[in-house]
Amino acid sequence: AAEGWLRKGDQAALRGAWAEAALWYEKAELWAEDPGLVAFNLATARYHLAESDPRELAAAEAGFRACLTGPRRGRALLGLGCCLI
């Protein structure tokens, strides 16, 4: 089920439907085989949502910080930097 939710989140993100993407990623969060991927994607969605709701920026920052170790470190640092600027 988690892979299906992740896929639906990715499809929504491709359309720029960030709120929908975040909902799908939240569903996948607890059950995913790669929770780091879900955390990174959710942080990305929340970063885009922060354009219209600044309260999302703190959640995006926390999500990127959670990904600072492992294979997504470079992209997480970039995302974190964008949040902090």
mmCIF file of N, CA and C in Angstrom:
data_model
loop_
_atom_site.group_PDB
_atom_site.id
_atom_site.type_symbol
_atom_site.label_atom_id
_atom_site.label_comp_id
_atom_site.label_asym_id
_atom_site.label_seq_id
_atom_site.Cartn_x
_atom_site.Cartn_y
_atom_site.Cartn_z
ATOM 1 N N ALA A 1 0.816 -1.195 0.000
ATOM 2 C CA ALA A 1 0.000 0.000 0.000
ATOM 3 C C ALA A 1 0.855 1.252 0.000
ATOM 4 N N ALA A 2 1.961 1.232 0.753
ATOM 5 C CA ALA A 2 2.793 2.434 0.862
ATOM 6 C C ALA A 2 3.377 2.833 -0.490
ATOM 7 N N GLU A 3 3.771 1.857 -1.288
ATOM 8 C CA GLU A 3 4.345 2.179 -2.601
ATOM 9 C C GLU A 3 3.304 2.844 -3.500
ATOM 10 N N GLY A 4 2.065 2.401 -3.400
ATOM 11 C CA GLY A 4 0.984 3.024 -4.170
ATOM 12 C C GLY A 4 0.751 4.460 -3.734
ATOM 13 N N TRP A 5 0.795 4.711 -2.439
ATOM 14 C CA TRP A 5 0.618 6.074 -1.927
ATOM 15 C C TRP A 5 1.780 6.955 -2.355
ATOM 16 N N LEU A 6 2.975 6.393 -2.317
ATOM 17 C CA LEU A 6 4.152 7.143 -2.753
ATOM 18 C C LEU A 6 4.037 7.495 -4.232
ATOM 19 N N ARG A 7 3.612 6.549 -5.026
ATOM 20 C CA ARG A 7 3.433 6.779 -6.463
ATOM 21 C C ARG A 7 2.383 7.865 -6.720
ATOM 22 N N LYS A 8 1.264 7.816 -5.970
ATOM 23 C CA LYS A 8 0.230 8.841 -6.130
ATOM 24 C C LYS A 8 0.754 10.216 -5.706
ATOM 25 N N GLY A 9 1.578 10.253 -4.666
ATOM 26 C CA GLY A 9 2.188 11.509 -4.252
ATOM 27 C C GLY A 9 3.108 12.054 -5.327
ATOM 28 N N ASP A 10 3.885 11.165 -5.936
ATOM 29 C CA ASP A 10 4.782 11.590 -7.016
ATOM 30 C C ASP A 10 4.000 12.133 -8.212
ATOM 31 N N GLN A 11 2.907 11.487 -8.542
ATOM 32 C CA GLN A 11 2.076 11.944 -9.666
ATOM 33 C C GLN A 11 1.491 13.324 -9.371
ATOM 34 N N ALA A 12 1.029 13.516 -8.141
ATOM 35 C CA ALA A 12 0.484 14.825 -7.754
ATOM 36 C C ALA A 12 1.585 15.889 -7.797
ATOM 37 N N ALA A 13 2.782 15.531 -7.342
ATOM 38 C CA ALA A 13 3.895 16.486 -7.362
ATOM 39 C C ALA A 13 4.236 16.885 -8.792
ATOM 40 N N LEU A 14 4.212 15.948 -9.700
ATOM 41 C CA LEU A 14 4.496 16.260 -11.105
ATOM 42 C C LEU A 14 3.499 17.263 -11.673
ATOM 43 N N ARG A 15 2.265 17.233 -11.166
ATOM 44 C CA ARG A 15 1.233 18.180 -11.609
ATOM 45 C C ARG A 15 1.314 19.507 -10.848
ATOM 46 N N GLY A 16 2.176 19.550 -9.840
ATOM 47 C CA GLY A 16 2.259 20.748 -9.018
ATOM 48 C C GLY A 16 1.168 20.823 -7.966
ATOM 49 N N ALA A 17 0.486 19.707 -7.726
ATOM 50 C CA ALA A 17 -0.566 19.639 -6.707
ATOM 51 C C ALA A 17 0.090 19.261 -5.378
ATOM 52 N N TRP A 18 0.776 20.224 -4.771
ATOM 53 C CA TRP A 18 1.612 19.946 -3.613
ATOM 54 C C TRP A 18 0.833 19.537 -2.376
ATOM 55 N N ALA A 19 -0.335 20.100 -2.156
ATOM 56 C CA ALA A 19 -1.144 19.709 -0.990
ATOM 57 C C ALA A 19 -1.583 18.250 -1.124
ATOM 58 N N GLU A 20 -1.995 17.866 -2.304
ATOM 59 C CA GLU A 20 -2.382 16.474 -2.541
ATOM 60 C C GLU A 20 -1.174 15.561 -2.375
ATOM 61 N N ALA A 21 -0.035 15.969 -2.918
ATOM 62 C CA ALA A 21 1.185 15.159 -2.793
ATOM 63 C C ALA A 21 1.532 14.952 -1.326
ATOM 64 N N ALA A 22 1.461 16.014 -0.534
ATOM 65 C CA ALA A 22 1.780 15.911 0.888
ATOM 66 C C ALA A 22 0.858 14.920 1.589
ATOM 67 N N LEU A 23 -0.412 14.921 1.244
ATOM 68 C CA LEU A 23 -1.353 13.973 1.857
ATOM 69 C C LEU A 23 -0.972 12.539 1.551
ATOM 70 N N TRP A 24 -0.615 12.263 0.299
ATOM 71 C CA TRP A 24 -0.214 10.898 -0.080
ATOM 72 C C TRP A 24 1.084 10.503 0.608
ATOM 73 N N TYR A 25 2.044 11.422 0.688
ATOM 74 C CA TYR A 25 3.310 11.111 1.342
ATOM 75 C C TYR A 25 3.108 10.856 2.835
ATOM 76 N N GLU A 26 2.206 11.605 3.454
ATOM 77 C CA GLU A 26 1.918 11.382 4.871
ATOM 78 C C GLU A 26 1.343 9.993 5.091
ATOM 79 N N LYS A 27 0.498 9.541 4.180
ATOM 80 C CA LYS A 27 -0.063 8.187 4.295
ATOM 81 C C LYS A 27 1.036 7.136 4.176
ATOM 82 N N ALA A 28 1.998 7.374 3.287
ATOM 83 C CA ALA A 28 3.055 6.399 3.034
ATOM 84 C C ALA A 28 4.135 6.407 4.114
ATOM 85 N N GLU A 29 4.193 7.475 4.885
ATOM 86 C CA GLU A 29 5.301 7.714 5.804
ATOM 87 C C GLU A 29 5.587 6.544 6.760
ATOM 88 N N LEU A 30 4.598 5.997 7.386
ATOM 89 C CA LEU A 30 4.818 4.960 8.393
ATOM 90 C C LEU A 30 5.064 3.573 7.814
ATOM 91 N N TRP A 31 4.691 3.360 6.570
ATOM 92 C CA TRP A 31 4.717 2.017 6.017
ATOM 93 C C TRP A 31 5.721 1.808 4.889
ATOM 94 N N ALA A 32 6.397 2.836 4.481
ATOM 95 C CA ALA A 32 7.283 2.760 3.315
ATOM 96 C C ALA A 32 8.532 1.938 3.612
ATOM 97 N N GLU A 33 9.014 1.239 2.596
ATOM 98 C CA GLU A 33 10.260 0.487 2.714
ATOM 99 C C GLU A 33 11.459 1.426 2.765
ATOM 100 N N ASP A 34 11.334 2.617 2.185
ATOM 101 C CA ASP A 34 12.395 3.623 2.199
ATOM 102 C C ASP A 34 11.834 4.894 2.827
ATOM 103 N N PRO A 35 11.788 4.955 4.165
ATOM 104 C CA PRO A 35 11.193 6.131 4.811
ATOM 105 C C PRO A 35 11.948 7.417 4.516
ATOM 106 N N GLY A 36 13.237 7.325 4.213
ATOM 107 C CA GLY A 36 13.999 8.523 3.867
ATOM 108 C C GLY A 36 13.495 9.170 2.597
ATOM 109 N N LEU A 37 13.112 8.354 1.625
ATOM 110 C CA LEU A 37 12.560 8.886 0.375
ATOM 111 C C LEU A 37 11.252 9.601 0.636
ATOM 112 N N VAL A 38 10.416 9.005 1.456
ATOM 113 C CA VAL A 38 9.129 9.627 1.776
ATOM 114 C C VAL A 38 9.353 10.935 2.534
ATOM 115 N N ALA A 39 10.275 10.926 3.496
ATOM 116 C CA ALA A 39 10.561 12.137 4.265
ATOM 117 C C ALA A 39 11.067 13.258 3.356
ATOM 118 N N PHE A 40 11.949 12.906 2.422
ATOM 119 C CA PHE A 40 12.478 13.909 1.502
ATOM 120 C C PHE A 40 11.366 14.461 0.607
ATOM 121 N N ASN A 41 10.553 13.574 0.049
ATOM 122 C CA ASN A 41 9.475 14.020 -0.831
ATOM 123 C C ASN A 41 8.457 14.862 -0.078
ATOM 124 N N LEU A 42 8.152 14.483 1.148
ATOM 125 C CA LEU A 42 7.208 15.253 1.958
ATOM 126 C C LEU A 42 7.795 16.634 2.286
ATOM 127 N N ALA A 43 9.089 16.684 2.600
ATOM 128 C CA ALA A 43 9.728 17.973 2.857
ATOM 129 C C ALA A 43 9.676 18.858 1.614
ATOM 130 N N THR A 44 9.883 18.259 0.453
ATOM 131 C CA THR A 44 9.815 19.020 -0.799
ATOM 132 C C THR A 44 8.411 19.579 -1.017
ATOM 133 N N ALA A 45 7.408 18.748 -0.794
ATOM 134 C CA ALA A 45 6.027 19.206 -0.950
ATOM 135 C C ALA A 45 5.728 20.344 0.015
ATOM 136 N N ARG A 46 6.167 20.193 1.262
ATOM 137 C CA ARG A 46 5.906 21.237 2.257
ATOM 138 C C ARG A 46 6.656 22.526 1.921
ATOM 139 N N TYR A 47 7.836 22.408 1.348
ATOM 140 C CA TYR A 47 8.570 23.604 0.921
ATOM 141 C C TYR A 47 7.759 24.371 -0.126
ATOM 142 N N HIS A 48 7.204 23.651 -1.084
ATOM 143 C CA HIS A 48 6.398 24.316 -2.113
ATOM 144 C C HIS A 48 5.104 24.886 -1.525
ATOM 145 N N LEU A 49 4.539 24.203 -0.547
ATOM 146 C CA LEU A 49 3.326 24.708 0.101
ATOM 147 C C LEU A 49 3.615 25.980 0.892
ATOM 148 N N ALA A 50 4.850 26.149 1.342
ATOM 149 C CA ALA A 50 5.218 27.331 2.131
ATOM 150 C C ALA A 50 5.123 28.621 1.325
ATOM 151 N N GLU A 51 5.086 28.514 0.006
ATOM 152 C CA GLU A 51 4.919 29.719 -0.810
ATOM 153 C C GLU A 51 3.599 30.415 -0.497
ATOM 154 N N SER A 52 2.568 29.620 -0.185
ATOM 155 C CA SER A 52 1.271 30.206 0.138
ATOM 156 C C SER A 52 0.928 30.112 1.622
ATOM 157 N N ASP A 53 1.644 29.272 2.365
ATOM 158 C CA ASP A 53 1.402 29.117 3.801
ATOM 159 C C ASP A 53 2.751 29.012 4.516
ATOM 160 N N PRO A 54 3.286 30.128 4.985
ATOM 161 C CA PRO A 54 4.615 30.138 5.599
ATOM 162 C C PRO A 54 4.778 29.179 6.780
ATOM 163 N N ARG A 55 3.685 28.760 7.379
ATOM 164 C CA ARG A 55 3.775 27.818 8.497
ATOM 165 C C ARG A 55 4.351 26.472 8.059
ATOM 166 N N GLU A 56 4.253 26.157 6.768
ATOM 167 C CA GLU A 56 4.780 24.894 6.245
ATOM 168 C C GLU A 56 6.304 24.882 6.181
ATOM 169 N N LEU A 57 6.921 26.061 6.239
ATOM 170 C CA LEU A 57 8.369 26.144 6.082
ATOM 171 C C LEU A 57 9.104 25.409 7.204
ATOM 172 N N ALA A 58 8.637 25.522 8.427
ATOM 173 C CA ALA A 58 9.289 24.832 9.548
ATOM 174 C C ALA A 58 9.217 23.313 9.370
ATOM 175 N N ALA A 59 8.095 22.821 8.884
ATOM 176 C CA ALA A 59 7.955 21.375 8.645
ATOM 177 C C ALA A 59 8.879 20.931 7.520
ATOM 178 N N ALA A 60 9.003 21.751 6.487
ATOM 179 C CA ALA A 60 9.914 21.432 5.385
ATOM 180 C C ALA A 60 11.352 21.388 5.898
ATOM 181 N N GLU A 61 11.719 22.377 6.681
ATOM 182 C CA GLU A 61 13.075 22.424 7.240
ATOM 183 C C GLU A 61 13.364 21.169 8.068
ATOM 184 N N ALA A 62 12.440 20.795 8.937
ATOM 185 C CA ALA A 62 12.624 19.599 9.767
ATOM 186 C C ALA A 62 12.744 18.348 8.905
ATOM 187 N N GLY A 63 11.953 18.275 7.854
ATOM 188 C CA GLY A 63 12.017 17.122 6.957
ATOM 189 C C GLY A 63 13.356 17.018 6.254
ATOM 190 N N PHE A 64 13.869 18.142 5.770
ATOM 191 C CA PHE A 64 15.169 18.116 5.108
ATOM 192 C C PHE A 64 16.279 17.771 6.106
ATOM 193 N N ARG A 65 16.175 18.276 7.330
ATOM 194 C CA ARG A 65 17.175 17.953 8.353
ATOM 195 C C ARG A 65 17.195 16.448 8.641
ATOM 196 N N ALA A 66 16.035 15.817 8.563
ATOM 197 C CA ALA A 66 15.948 14.372 8.817
ATOM 198 C C ALA A 66 16.633 13.552 7.732
ATOM 199 N N CYS A 67 16.927 14.164 6.614
ATOM 200 C CA CYS A 67 17.520 13.453 5.475
ATOM 201 C C CYS A 67 18.996 13.776 5.270
ATOM 202 N N LEU A 68 19.649 14.359 6.258
ATOM 203 C CA LEU A 68 21.021 14.814 6.072
ATOM 204 C C LEU A 68 22.051 13.690 6.092
ATOM 205 N N THR A 69 21.647 12.502 6.436
ATOM 206 C CA THR A 69 22.547 11.357 6.325
ATOM 207 C C THR A 69 21.982 10.433 5.260
ATOM 208 N N GLY A 70 22.839 9.757 4.573
ATOM 209 C CA GLY A 70 22.381 8.826 3.566
ATOM 210 C C GLY A 70 22.448 9.373 2.158
ATOM 211 N N PRO A 71 21.797 8.699 1.238
ATOM 212 C CA PRO A 71 21.947 9.005 -0.186
ATOM 213 C C PRO A 71 21.335 10.325 -0.634
ATOM 214 N N ARG A 72 20.498 10.930 0.155
ATOM 215 C CA ARG A 72 19.838 12.185 -0.246
ATOM 216 C C ARG A 72 20.482 13.405 0.401
ATOM 217 N N ARG A 73 21.644 13.221 1.000
ATOM 218 C CA ARG A 73 22.298 14.301 1.752
ATOM 219 C C ARG A 73 22.461 15.573 0.917
ATOM 220 N N GLY A 74 22.986 15.469 -0.273
ATOM 221 C CA GLY A 74 23.219 16.652 -1.107
ATOM 222 C C GLY A 74 21.942 17.406 -1.406
ATOM 223 N N ARG A 75 20.925 16.681 -1.829
ATOM 224 C CA ARG A 75 19.653 17.345 -2.149
ATOM 225 C C ARG A 75 18.989 17.877 -0.889
ATOM 226 N N ALA A 76 19.166 17.154 0.251
ATOM 227 C CA ALA A 76 18.587 17.634 1.508
ATOM 228 C C ALA A 76 19.268 18.920 1.957
ATOM 229 N N LEU A 77 20.590 19.000 1.768
ATOM 230 C CA LEU A 77 21.295 20.243 2.120
ATOM 231 C C LEU A 77 20.804 21.409 1.269
ATOM 232 N N LEU A 78 20.582 21.143 -0.013
ATOM 233 C CA LEU A 78 20.055 22.189 -0.888
ATOM 234 C C LEU A 78 18.667 22.633 -0.412
ATOM 235 N N GLY A 79 17.795 21.677 -0.136
ATOM 236 C CA GLY A 79 16.457 22.002 0.353
ATOM 237 C C GLY A 79 16.496 22.758 1.671
ATOM 238 N N LEU A 80 17.362 22.309 2.574
ATOM 239 C CA LEU A 80 17.500 22.975 3.861
ATOM 240 C C LEU A 80 17.987 24.405 3.659
ATOM 241 N N GLY A 81 18.967 24.566 2.781
ATOM 242 C CA GLY A 81 19.464 25.921 2.489
ATOM 243 C C GLY A 81 18.374 26.818 1.961
ATOM 244 N N CYS A 82 17.554 26.295 1.085
ATOM 245 C CA CYS A 82 16.441 27.086 0.537
ATOM 246 C C CYS A 82 15.467 27.482 1.649
ATOM 247 N N CYS A 83 15.214 26.570 2.568
ATOM 248 C CA CYS A 83 14.321 26.883 3.696
ATOM 249 C C CYS A 83 14.900 27.989 4.561
ATOM 250 N N LEU A 84 16.197 27.946 4.787
ATOM 251 C CA LEU A 84 16.824 28.892 5.696
ATOM 252 C C LEU A 84 16.997 30.276 5.076
ATOM 253 N N ILE A 85 17.026 30.329 3.751
ATOM 254 C CA ILE A 85 17.153 31.632 3.081
ATOM 255 C C ILE A 85 15.799 32.259 3.068
#
